[in-house]
CSV table of C-alpha atoms and ligand atoms in Angstrom, one decimal:
chain,number,residue,atom,x,y,z
A,198,UNK,CA,1.2,33.0,33.8
A,199,UNK,CA,4.3,31.1,34.7
A,200,UNK,CA,5.0,28.2,32.4
A,201,UNK,CA,5.3,24.8,34.2
A,202,UNK,CA,5.9,21.4,33.0
A,203,UNK,CA,2.3,20.5,33.7
A,204,UNK,CA,1.5,23.0,30.9
A,205,UNK,CA,3.9,21.3,28.6
A,206,UNK,CA,3.1,19.4,25.5
A,207,UNK,CA,1.3,16.1,25.5
A,208,UNK,CA,3.2,13.1,24.4
A,209,UNK,CA,3.4,13.1,20.6
A,210,UNK,CA,2.7,9.3,20.7
A,211,UNK,CA,-0.4,9.6,22.8
A,212,UNK,CA,-2.4,7.5,23.8
A,213,UNK,CA,0.4,4.8,23.9
A,214,UNK,CA,2.5,7.2,26.0
A,215,UNK,CA,0.4,9.2,28.4
A,216,UNK,CA,0.3,10.9,31.8
A,217,UNK,CA,-1.7,9.4,34.6
A,218,UNK,CA,-1.6,11.2,37.9
A,219,UNK,CA,1.4,13.3,36.8
A,220,UNK,CA,3.4,10.1,35.9
A,221,UNK,CA,4.3,9.1,32.4
A,222,UNK,CA,3.1,5.7,31.3
A,223,UNK,CA,3.8,3.5,28.3
A,224,UNK,CA,0.7,1.5,27.8
A,225,UNK,CA,0.0,0.2,31.4
A,226,UNK,CA,3.5,0.5,32.7
A,227,UNK,CA,5.1,3.5,34.3
A,228,UNK,CA,8.4,4.6,32.9
A,229,UNK,CA,9.6,5.1,36.4
A,230,UNK,CA,9.2,1.4,37.1
A,231,UNK,CA,11.0,0.6,33.8
A,232,UNK,CA,13.9,2.7,35.0
A,233,UNK,CA,13.9,0.9,38.3
A,234,UNK,CA,13.9,-2.5,36.7
A,235,UNK,CA,16.3,-2.0,33.8
A,236,UNK,CA,18.3,1.1,34.7
A,237,UNK,CA,18.9,4.0,32.4
A,238,UNK,CA,19.5,4.8,29.6
A,239,UNK,CA,17.1,2.4,28.1
A,240,UNK,CA,15.0,2.3,24.9
A,241,UNK,CA,11.4,1.5,25.5
A,242,UNK,CA,8.9,0.5,22.8
A,243,UNK,CA,5.1,0.2,22.8
A,244,UNK,CA,3.8,-2.9,21.0
A,245,UNK,CA,0.3,-1.3,20.8
A,246,UNK,CA,1.8,1.7,19.0
A,247,UNK,CA,3.6,-0.6,16.5
A,248,UNK,CA,0.4,-2.4,15.9
A,249,UNK,CA,-1.4,0.9,15.4
A,250,UNK,CA,1.1,2.0,12.8
A,251,UNK,CA,0.9,-1.3,11.0
A,252,UNK,CA,-2.9,-1.0,11.0
A,253,UNK,CA,-2.7,2.3,9.2
A,254,UNK,CA,-0.8,0.5,6.4
A,255,UNK,CA,-3.2,-2.3,6.4
A,256,UNK,CA,-6.0,0.2,5.7
A,257,UNK,CA,-4.1,1.0,2.5
A,258,UNK,CA,-3.6,-2.7,1.7
A,259,UNK,CA,-7.3,-3.5,2.2
A,260,UNK,CA,-8.4,-1.0,-0.4
A,261,UNK,CA,-5.6,-1.5,-3.0
A,262,UNK,CA,-3.1,-4.0,-4.3
A,263,UNK,CA,-0.4,-2.8,-2.0
A,264,UNK,CA,2.5,-4.7,-0.5
A,265,UNK,CA,4.3,-3.3,2.6
A,266,UNK,CA,8.0,-4.2,3.0
A,267,UNK,CA,9.1,-2.7,6.4
A,268,UNK,CA,12.3,-0.7,5.9
A,269,UNK,CA,14.0,-2.6,8.7
A,270,UNK,CA,17.0,-0.3,8.9
A,271,UNK,CA,14.8,1.9,11.0
A,272,UNK,CA,14.7,-0.6,13.9
A,273,UNK,CA,16.0,-4.1,13.3
A,274,UNK,CA,15.6,-5.6,16.8
A,275,UNK,CA,14.6,-9.3,16.3
A,276,UNK,CA,11.5,-9.0,18.4
A,277,UNK,CA,10.3,-6.0,16.4
A,278,UNK,CA,10.9,-7.9,13.2
A,279,UNK,CA,9.1,-10.9,14.6
A,280,UNK,CA,6.0,-8.8,15.2
A,281,UNK,CA,6.0,-7.4,11.7
A,282,UNK,CA,6.6,-10.9,10.2
A,283,UNK,CA,3.7,-12.2,12.2
A,284,UNK,CA,1.5,-9.4,11.0
A,285,UNK,CA,2.3,-10.4,7.4
A,286,UNK,CA,4.7,-7.6,6.5
A,287,UNK,CA,7.5,-8.0,3.9
A,288,UNK,CA,10.9,-6.5,4.5
A,289,UNK,CA,13.1,-4.0,2.7
A,290,UNK,CA,16.7,-5.0,3.4
A,291,UNK,CA,20.0,-3.3,2.6
A,292,UNK,CA,22.6,-5.8,3.6
A,293,UNK,CA,23.4,-9.5,4.2
A,294,UNK,CA,23.1,-8.8,7.9
A,295,UNK,CA,19.6,-7.5,7.5
A,296,UNK,CA,18.7,-10.6,5.4
A,297,UNK,CA,20.0,-12.8,8.1
A,298,UNK,CA,18.0,-11.0,10.8
A,299,UNK,CA,14.8,-10.9,8.8
A,300,UNK,CA,15.0,-14.7,8.1
A,301,UNK,CA,15.8,-15.3,11.7
A,302,UNK,CA,12.7,-13.4,12.7
A,303,UNK,CA,10.5,-15.6,10.5
A,304,UNK,CA,10.2,-13.3,7.4
A,305,UNK,CA,8.7,-14.8,4.3
A,306,UNK,CA,11.6,-14.6,1.8
A,307,UNK,CA,9.2,-14.1,-1.1
A,308,UNK,CA,8.3,-10.7,0.5
A,309,UNK,CA,11.9,-9.5,0.9
A,310,UNK,CA,13.2,-6.7,-1.3
A,311,UNK,CA,16.9,-6.0,-1.4
A,312,UNK,CA,17.8,-2.3,-1.8
A,313,UNK,CA,21.1,-0.4,-1.6
A,314,UNK,CA,23.8,0.9,-4.0
A,315,UNK,CA,26.6,-1.5,-3.1
A,316,UNK,CA,25.6,-5.1,-2.8
A,317,UNK,CA,28.4,-7.6,-2.5
A,318,UNK,CA,28.7,-11.1,-4.0
A,319,UNK,CA,28.1,-12.9,-0.8
A,320,UNK,CA,25.0,-10.8,-0.1
A,321,UNK,CA,23.6,-11.4,-3.5
A,322,UNK,CA,24.2,-15.1,-3.2
A,323,UNK,CA,22.5,-15.3,0.1
A,324,UNK,CA,19.5,-13.5,-1.1
A,325,UNK,CA,19.2,-15.7,-4.2
A,326,UNK,CA,19.6,-18.8,-2.1
A,327,UNK,CA,16.8,-17.5,0.2
A,328,UNK,CA,14.5,-16.8,-2.8
A,329,UNK,CA,13.8,-13.1,-2.2
A,330,UNK,CA,11.1,-11.2,-4.2
A,331,UNK,CA,13.3,-8.7,-5.9
A,332,UNK,CA,16.6,-6.9,-6.1
A,333,UNK,CA,16.3,-3.1,-6.4
A,334,UNK,CA,19.2,-2.4,-8.8
A,335,UNK,CA,20.9,1.0,-8.7
A,336,UNK,CA,23.4,1.0,-11.6
A,337,UNK,CA,24.3,-0.8,-14.8
A,338,UNK,CA,27.5,-2.3,-13.3
A,339,UNK,CA,25.4,-3.7,-10.5
A,340,UNK,CA,23.0,-5.2,-13.1
A,341,UNK,CA,25.9,-7.0,-14.7
A,342,UNK,CA,27.3,-8.1,-11.4
A,343,UNK,CA,24.0,-9.6,-10.2
A,344,UNK,CA,23.6,-11.3,-13.5
A,345,UNK,CA,27.0,-12.9,-13.2
A,346,UNK,CA,26.4,-14.1,-9.6
A,347,UNK,CA,23.0,-15.6,-10.7
A,348,UNK,CA,24.7,-17.2,-13.6
A,349,UNK,CA,27.2,-19.0,-11.3
A,350,UNK,CA,24.3,-20.3,-9.3
A,351,UNK,CA,22.4,-21.2,-12.5
A,352,UNK,CA,19.5,-19.0,-11.3
A,353,UNK,CA,17.5,-16.0,-12.5
A,354,UNK,CA,17.5,-13.0,-10.3
A,355,UNK,CA,14.3,-11.0,-10.1
A,356,UNK,CA,15.1,-7.3,-10.5
A,357,UNK,CA,13.6,-3.9,-10.5
A,358,UNK,CA,15.6,-0.8,-11.5
A,359,UNK,CA,15.7,2.1,-9.0
A,360,UNK,CA,15.1,5.3,-10.9
A,361,UNK,CA,16.3,8.6,-9.7
A,362,UNK,CA,13.3,10.8,-10.6
A,363,UNK,CA,15.1,14.1,-9.7
A,364,UNK,CA,12.3,15.4,-7.4
A,365,UNK,CA,12.8,17.4,-4.2
A,366,UNK,CA,11.3,15.6,-1.2
A,367,UNK,CA,11.6,18.9,0.8
A,368,UNK,CA,13.4,17.3,3.6
A,369,UNK,CA,16.8,17.4,5.3
A,370,UNK,CA,19.6,17.1,2.7
A,371,UNK,CA,21.2,14.0,4.4
A,372,UNK,CA,17.9,12.1,4.0
A,373,UNK,CA,16.9,13.4,0.6
A,374,UNK,CA,17.7,10.7,-1.9
A,375,UNK,CA,15.7,11.4,-5.1
A,376,UNK,CA,17.7,14.4,-6.4
A,377,UNK,CA,20.0,14.2,-9.5
A,378,UNK,CA,23.1,14.9,-7.4
A,379,UNK,CA,22.5,11.9,-5.1
A,380,UNK,CA,24.4,8.7,-5.4
A,381,UNK,CA,21.1,6.8,-5.7
A,382,UNK,CA,19.4,5.2,-8.6
A,383,UNK,CA,19.6,5.4,-12.4
A,384,UNK,CA,18.9,8.8,-14.0
A,385,UNK,CA,15.6,9.0,-15.9
A,386,UNK,CA,17.3,9.6,-19.2
A,387,UNK,CA,19.4,6.4,-18.9
A,388,UNK,CA,16.5,4.2,-17.6
A,389,UNK,CA,15.3,2.9,-20.9
A,390,UNK,CA,18.8,1.8,-22.0
A,391,UNK,CA,19.3,0.2,-18.6
A,392,UNK,CA,16.1,-1.8,-18.9
A,393,UNK,CA,17.1,-2.9,-22.4
A,394,UNK,CA,20.5,-4.0,-21.1
A,395,UNK,CA,18.7,-5.9,-18.3
A,396,UNK,CA,16.6,-7.6,-21.0
A,397,UNK,CA,19.7,-8.8,-22.7
A,398,UNK,CA,21.2,-10.4,-19.6
A,399,UNK,CA,19.9,-14.0,-19.4
A,400,UNK,CA,20.1,-14.5,-15.7
A,401,UNK,CA,17.9,-11.5,-14.8
A,402,UNK,CA,14.1,-11.4,-14.8
A,403,UNK,CA,12.7,-7.9,-14.9
A,404,UNK,CA,9.7,-7.5,-12.6
A,405,UNK,CA,9.5,-3.9,-11.5
A,406,UNK,CA,10.5,-0.3,-11.2
A,407,UNK,CA,11.4,1.5,-8.0
A,408,UNK,CA,12.3,4.8,-6.5
A,409,UNK,CA,12.9,6.2,-3.0
A,410,UNK,CA,13.0,9.9,-2.8
A,411,UNK,CA,13.8,10.6,0.8
A,412,UNK,CA,12.7,10.4,4.4
A,413,UNK,CA,10.4,12.3,6.8
A,414,UNK,CA,8.3,13.5,3.9
A,415,UNK,CA,5.1,15.2,5.1
A,416,UNK,CA,3.4,15.9,1.8
A,417,UNK,CA,1.9,13.6,-0.9
A,418,UNK,CA,3.0,15.9,-3.7
A,419,UNK,CA,6.6,14.7,-4.0
A,420,UNK,CA,5.4,11.1,-4.3
A,421,UNK,CA,3.1,12.1,-7.1
A,422,UNK,CA,5.9,14.0,-8.9
A,423,UNK,CA,8.0,10.8,-8.7
A,424,UNK,CA,5.1,8.7,-9.8
A,425,UNK,CA,4.5,10.8,-12.9
A,426,UNK,CA,8.1,10.0,-14.0
A,427,UNK,CA,7.7,6.3,-13.3
A,428,UNK,CA,4.4,6.1,-15.1
A,429,UNK,CA,6.0,7.7,-18.2
A,430,UNK,CA,8.8,5.1,-18.1
A,431,UNK,CA,6.5,2.1,-17.5
A,432,UNK,CA,4.5,3.2,-20.6
A,433,UNK,CA,7.6,3.4,-22.7
A,434,UNK,CA,8.7,0.0,-21.5
A,435,UNK,CA,5.3,-1.4,-22.3
A,436,UNK,CA,5.6,-0.1,-25.8
A,437,UNK,CA,8.9,-2.0,-26.1
A,438,UNK,CA,7.3,-5.2,-24.8
A,439,UNK,CA,8.7,-5.0,-21.3
A,440,UNK,CA,5.8,-5.6,-18.9
A,441,UNK,CA,6.2,-5.0,-15.2
A,442,UNK,CA,4.5,-6.5,-12.2
A,443,UNK,CA,5.1,-3.9,-9.6
A,444,UNK,CA,5.9,-0.3,-8.9
A,445,UNK,CA,7.8,0.4,-5.7
A,446,UNK,CA,7.6,3.9,-4.3
A,447,UNK,CA,10.0,3.4,-1.5
A,448,UNK,CA,9.5,4.5,2.1
A,449,UNK,CA,9.7,8.0,3.5
A,450,UNK,CA,6.4,8.9,5.0
A,451,UNK,CA,7.1,11.2,8.0
A,452,UNK,CA,6.0,11.2,11.6
A,453,UNK,CA,5.2,13.9,14.1
A,454,UNK,CA,8.3,14.9,16.1
A,455,UNK,CA,6.8,18.3,17.0
A,456,UNK,CA,3.8,19.5,15.1
A,457,UNK,CA,4.2,17.9,11.7
A,458,UNK,CA,1.2,16.4,10.0
A,459,UNK,CA,2.1,13.5,7.7
A,460,UNK,CA,-0.4,12.0,5.4
A,461,UNK,CA,-2.0,8.6,6.2
A,462,UNK,CA,-0.7,5.7,4.1
A,463,UNK,CA,-4.2,5.1,2.8
A,464,UNK,CA,-4.5,8.7,1.6
A,465,UNK,CA,-1.2,8.2,-0.3
A,466,UNK,CA,-2.3,4.9,-1.7
A,467,UNK,CA,-5.7,6.4,-2.8
A,468,UNK,CA,-3.9,9.1,-4.8
A,469,UNK,CA,-1.3,6.8,-6.2
A,470,UNK,CA,-3.9,4.3,-7.5
A,471,UNK,CA,-6.0,7.1,-9.0
A,472,UNK,CA,-3.0,8.2,-11.1
A,473,UNK,CA,-2.2,4.6,-12.0
A,474,UNK,CA,-5.8,3.9,-13.1
A,475,UNK,CA,-5.9,7.1,-15.2
A,476,UNK,CA,-2.7,5.8,-16.9
A,477,UNK,CA,-4.3,2.4,-17.5
A,478,UNK,CA,-1.8,0.9,-15.1
A,479,UNK,CA,-4.2,0.0,-12.3
A,480,UNK,CA,-3.1,-3.7,-12.5
A,481,UNK,CA,0.3,-3.0,-11.0
A,482,UNK,CA,1.1,-4.0,-7.5
A,483,UNK,CA,2.4,-1.0,-5.5
A,484,UNK,CA,5.1,-1.6,-3.0
A,485,UNK,CA,5.9,0.7,0.0
A,486,UNK,CA,9.0,0.4,2.1
A,487,UNK,CA,8.1,2.4,5.2
A,488,UNK,CA,10.6,2.5,8.1
A,489,UNK,CA,10.1,5.5,10.3
A,490,UNK,CA,6.3,5.7,10.0
A,491,UNK,CA,6.0,2.1,11.3
A,492,UNK,CA,8.2,2.4,14.4
A,493,UNK,CA,9.3,6.0,15.0
A,494,UNK,CA,6.7,7.1,17.5
A,495,UNK,CA,6.6,3.7,19.2
A,496,UNK,CA,9.7,4.3,21.1
A,497,UNK,CA,11.3,6.6,23.7
A,498,UNK,CA,14.8,6.8,25.1
A,499,UNK,CA,14.5,6.9,28.9
A,500,UNK,CA,17.4,8.7,30.6
A,501,UNK,CA,18.2,10.2,34.0
A,502,UNK,CA,19.6,13.5,34.9
A,503,UNK,CA,23.1,13.1,36.4
A,504,UNK,CA,23.9,16.8,37.2
A,505,UNK,CA,22.4,20.2,36.7
A,506,UNK,CA,24.9,22.9,35.8
A,507,UNK,CA,23.9,26.5,35.9
A,508,UNK,CA,26.4,29.0,34.4
A,509,UNK,CA,26.3,32.6,33.5
A,510,UNK,CA,25.5,31.6,29.9
A,511,UNK,CA,22.9,29.0,30.5
A,512,UNK,CA,21.6,25.9,32.2
A,513,UNK,CA,22.8,22.4,31.3
A,514,UNK,CA,21.1,19.2,32.2
A,515,UNK,CA,23.7,16.5,31.9
A,516,UNK,CA,22.0,13.1,31.4
A,517,UNK,CA,23.2,9.5,31.3
A,518,UNK,CA,22.3,9.0,27.6
A,519,UNK,CA,24.6,10.5,25.0
A,520,UNK,CA,25.1,10.9,21.3
A,521,UNK,CA,26.4,7.4,21.0
A,522,UNK,CA,23.0,6.2,22.1
A,523,UNK,CA,21.0,8.6,20.0
A,524,UNK,CA,22.7,10.3,17.1
A,525,UNK,CA,19.9,12.1,15.4
A,526,UNK,CA,20.0,15.5,17.2
A,527,UNK,CA,23.6,16.1,16.5
A,528,UNK,CA,23.7,14.5,13.1
A,529,UNK,CA,20.6,16.1,11.6
A,530,UNK,CA,19.9,18.9,14.1
A,531,UNK,CA,16.8,16.8,14.6
A,532,UNK,CA,14.1,17.9,17.1
A,533,UNK,CA,13.0,15.3,19.7
A,534,UNK,CA,10.4,16.1,22.3
A,535,UNK,CA,11.6,15.6,25.9
A,536,UNK,CA,9.1,14.7,28.6
A,537,UNK,CA,9.5,14.6,32.3
A,538,UNK,CA,8.7,11.2,33.7
A,539,UNK,CA,7.0,12.9,36.6
A,540,UNK,CA,5.3,16.2,35.9
A,541,UNK,CA,6.2,19.0,38.3
A,542,UNK,CA,4.5,22.4,38.9
A,543,UNK,CA,7.9,24.1,39.5
A,544,UNK,CA,8.9,26.9,37.2
A,545,UNK,CA,10.5,25.8,34.0
A,546,UNK,CA,13.8,27.2,32.8
A,547,UNK,CA,15.6,26.8,29.4
A,548,UNK,CA,18.0,23.8,29.5
A,549,UNK,CA,20.5,22.4,27.1
A,550,UNK,CA,20.0,18.7,27.6
A,551,UNK,CA,23.4,17.1,27.0
A,552,UNK,CA,25.2,13.8,27.4
A,553,UNK,CA,28.5,12.8,29.0
A,554,UNK,CA,30.5,12.3,25.7
A,555,UNK,CA,33.5,14.6,25.2
A,556,UNK,CA,32.1,16.6,22.3
A,557,UNK,CA,30.1,19.8,22.1
A,558,UNK,CA,27.9,18.0,19.6
A,559,UNK,CA,26.7,15.7,22.3
A,560,UNK,CA,23.3,17.2,22.9
A,561,UNK,CA,19.6,16.3,22.7
A,562,UNK,CA,17.9,19.6,23.0
A,563,UNK,CA,18.9,23.3,23.2
A,564,UNK,CA,17.1,25.9,25.4
A,565,UNK,CA,14.3,23.5,26.2
A,566,UNK,CA,11.9,24.8,28.9
A,567,UNK,CA,12.1,22.1,31.7
A,568,UNK,CA,11.7,22.2,35.5
A,569,UNK,CA,14.4,19.8,36.6
A,570,UNK,CA,16.0,18.4,39.7
A,571,UNK,CA,19.0,16.1,40.1
A,572,UNK,CA,18.1,12.5,39.2
A,573,UNK,CA,14.9,13.3,37.4
A,574,UNK,CA,14.0,10.9,34.7
A,575,UNK,CA,13.3,12.2,31.1
A,576,UNK,CA,11.8,10.4,28.1
A,577,UNK,CA,13.2,11.5,24.8
A,578,UNK,CA,10.4,11.0,22.3
A,579,UNK,CA,10.1,9.5,18.8
A,580,UNK,CA,13.2,7.3,19.2
A,581,UNK,CA,11.7,4.1,17.8
A,582,UNK,CA,13.2,4.8,14.3
A,583,UNK,CA,16.9,5.4,13.7
A,584,UNK,CA,17.6,5.4,17.4
A,585,UNK,CA,19.2,2.2,18.7
A,586,UNK,CA,20.2,1.1,15.2
A,587,UNK,CA,22.4,4.1,14.8
A,588,UNK,CA,24.0,3.8,18.3
A,589,UNK,CA,27.6,3.0,18.8
A,590,UNK,CA,30.0,2.3,21.7
A,591,UNK,CA,31.8,5.7,21.2
A,592,UNK,CA,33.7,6.6,24.3
A,593,UNK,CA,33.6,2.9,25.2
A,594,UNK,CA,30.0,3.2,26.5
A,595,UNK,CA,28.0,0.0,26.5
A,596,UNK,CA,24.9,0.3,24.4
A,597,UNK,CA,21.5,0.5,26.2
A,598,UNK,CA,19.0,-2.3,26.5
A,599,UNK,CA,15.7,-2.3,24.6
A,600,UNK,CA,12.4,-3.1,26.3
A,601,UNK,CA,9.1,-3.8,24.6
A,602,UNK,CA,6.0,-3.1,26.6
A,603,UNK,CA,2.8,-5.0,25.8
A,604,UNK,CA,-0.1,-3.9,28.1
A,605,UNK,CA,1.2,-4.4,31.6
A,606,UNK,CA,4.1,-6.7,30.6
A,607,UNK,CA,7.7,-5.7,29.8
A,608,UNK,CA,9.9,-7.9,27.6
A,609,UNK,CA,13.6,-7.3,27.6
A,610,UNK,CA,14.3,-7.7,23.9
A,611,UNK,CA,18.0,-6.7,24.1
A,612,UNK,CA,20.1,-6.7,27.2
A,613,UNK,CA,22.3,-3.9,28.2
A,614,UNK,CA,25.8,-4.4,26.9
A,615,UNK,CA,28.5,-5.2,29.4
A,616,UNK,CA,32.1,-3.8,29.6
A,617,UNK,CA,33.2,-7.3,28.4
A,618,UNK,CA,31.0,-6.9,25.3
A,619,UNK,CA,32.9,-3.7,24.4
A,620,UNK,CA,36.2,-5.5,23.8
A,621,UNK,CA,34.8,-8.9,22.9
A,622,UNK,CA,35.9,-8.8,19.2
A,623,UNK,CA,39.3,-7.3,19.9
A,624,UNK,CA,42.6,-9.0,20.5
A,625,UNK,CA,45.6,-7.5,22.2
A,626,UNK,CA,49.0,-7.7,20.4
A,627,UNK,CA,50.9,-10.8,21.1
A,628,UNK,CA,54.2,-9.1,21.6
B,985,LLP,N1,13.7,2.3,1.4
B,985,LLP,C1,15.0,2.7,1.1
B,985,LLP,C2,15.6,2.3,-0.1
B,985,LLP,C3,15.6,3.6,2.0
B,985,LLP,O1,16.8,4.1,1.8
B,985,LLP,C4,15.0,4.0,3.2
B,985,LLP,C5,15.6,4.9,4.2
B,985,LLP,C6,13.7,3.5,3.5
B,985,LLP,C7,13.1,2.6,2.5
B,985,LLP,C8,12.9,3.8,4.7
B,985,LLP,O2,12.6,5.2,4.8
B,985,LLP,P1,11.7,5.8,5.9
B,985,LLP,O3,10.3,5.3,5.7
B,985,LLP,O4,12.2,5.3,7.2
B,985,LLP,O5,11.8,7.2,5.7
B,985,LLP,N2,18.8,8.0,9.6
B,985,LLP,C9,17.9,8.9,9.0
B,985,LLP,C10,17.0,8.3,8.0
B,985,LLP,C11,17.7,7.7,6.9
B,985,LLP,C12,16.8,7.0,5.9
B,985,LLP,C13,17.5,6.2,4.9
B,985,LLP,N3,16.7,5.4,4.0
B,985,LLP,C14,17.2,9.6,10.1
B,985,LLP,O6,17.4,9.3,11.3
B,985,LLP,O7,16.3,10.5,9.9
């Protein structure tokens, strides 16, 4: 049998993205009509899909003392943040810019956690002023620095130490963060001394312990490995009179890009609390900092074929999106599904789907079976996380707009950049 696109895979984010009469829809809006209204390339998000992902975390929160702080680096569009704030989410931030965005979107500062290895004085000040829940501290010098900033402001900074539990999250090396060789966290064998140091610093208030072992994790086991280390530490701290309020297991739950099966947040929480209860630590609040699993499959990058190029060595589909719009394929060799916006019964051939940027690394897919014609529209799947936020203006290309679909309605939540935007912050020489 000849393979055609109609035989191709279903959208990974079904039912929020689905075919109806051979046309691809996001909720009740056809992607074709979005391309006509907003042009291409364009990021398109489904509100119902975001709500569904949030609901899966709520299932965990309903059964256990869990707090979810959305890892907003995955997608920090103000409208997306507003939704999560309305639904009651907290936020995991990593910069003063993210703090500003979260507050602007209506976040409750008491549910904000500040992570990251290199916080600067102005960022710490702003977070203290806002009254955030906790700083996740990654080194002893940082501990002393936060103490000094808090002292100047005559405040106490709530802190948690990020421990590096040295476990293998079995994921891509660039997004694996809990191994000894990584720059993240405080090594297990220095953790007790670091807590004792924190206790001596008067402008710090110890409230928790934290780790984050990596991203796109598809098994529960690495979390339980990390948890075992944290439990041991919490018990040693308790023996020294240091009582904690929460244990933060970071983010990292994976999503389906192709055929992965990641555990549900509730299944993870069930196993985590079973271990905590067995260790007589069932009273601790557990914090999760999910990014990808809340937004990843809620978005696609819609792009149009500019030219088809058939050479002796292969077939290229040159599209109007490029590596500056979506960096993941070239940076991590990441797989993203590519769906035709209109299904065809023509014979598929293997295409390299590439962008117009002057680098061979500018590709979205290699040897992907597609039946294409000039000007066809394609939806690159699973682009809701680490898509737009990692985009740039490389090659002086204006960044694409972002559209949020809610049922039959489209909301433009970021306009397309203009050529003026590209140079807006620059100044010519005055000579
Ligand atoms: N918490 C901390 C401290 C983090 O560093 C991260 C992500 C998260 C939470 C959220 O992790 P998630 O649930 O999204 O896995 N750009 C890469 C991913 C980098 C993740 C960095 N840290 C990618 O496109 O795959």
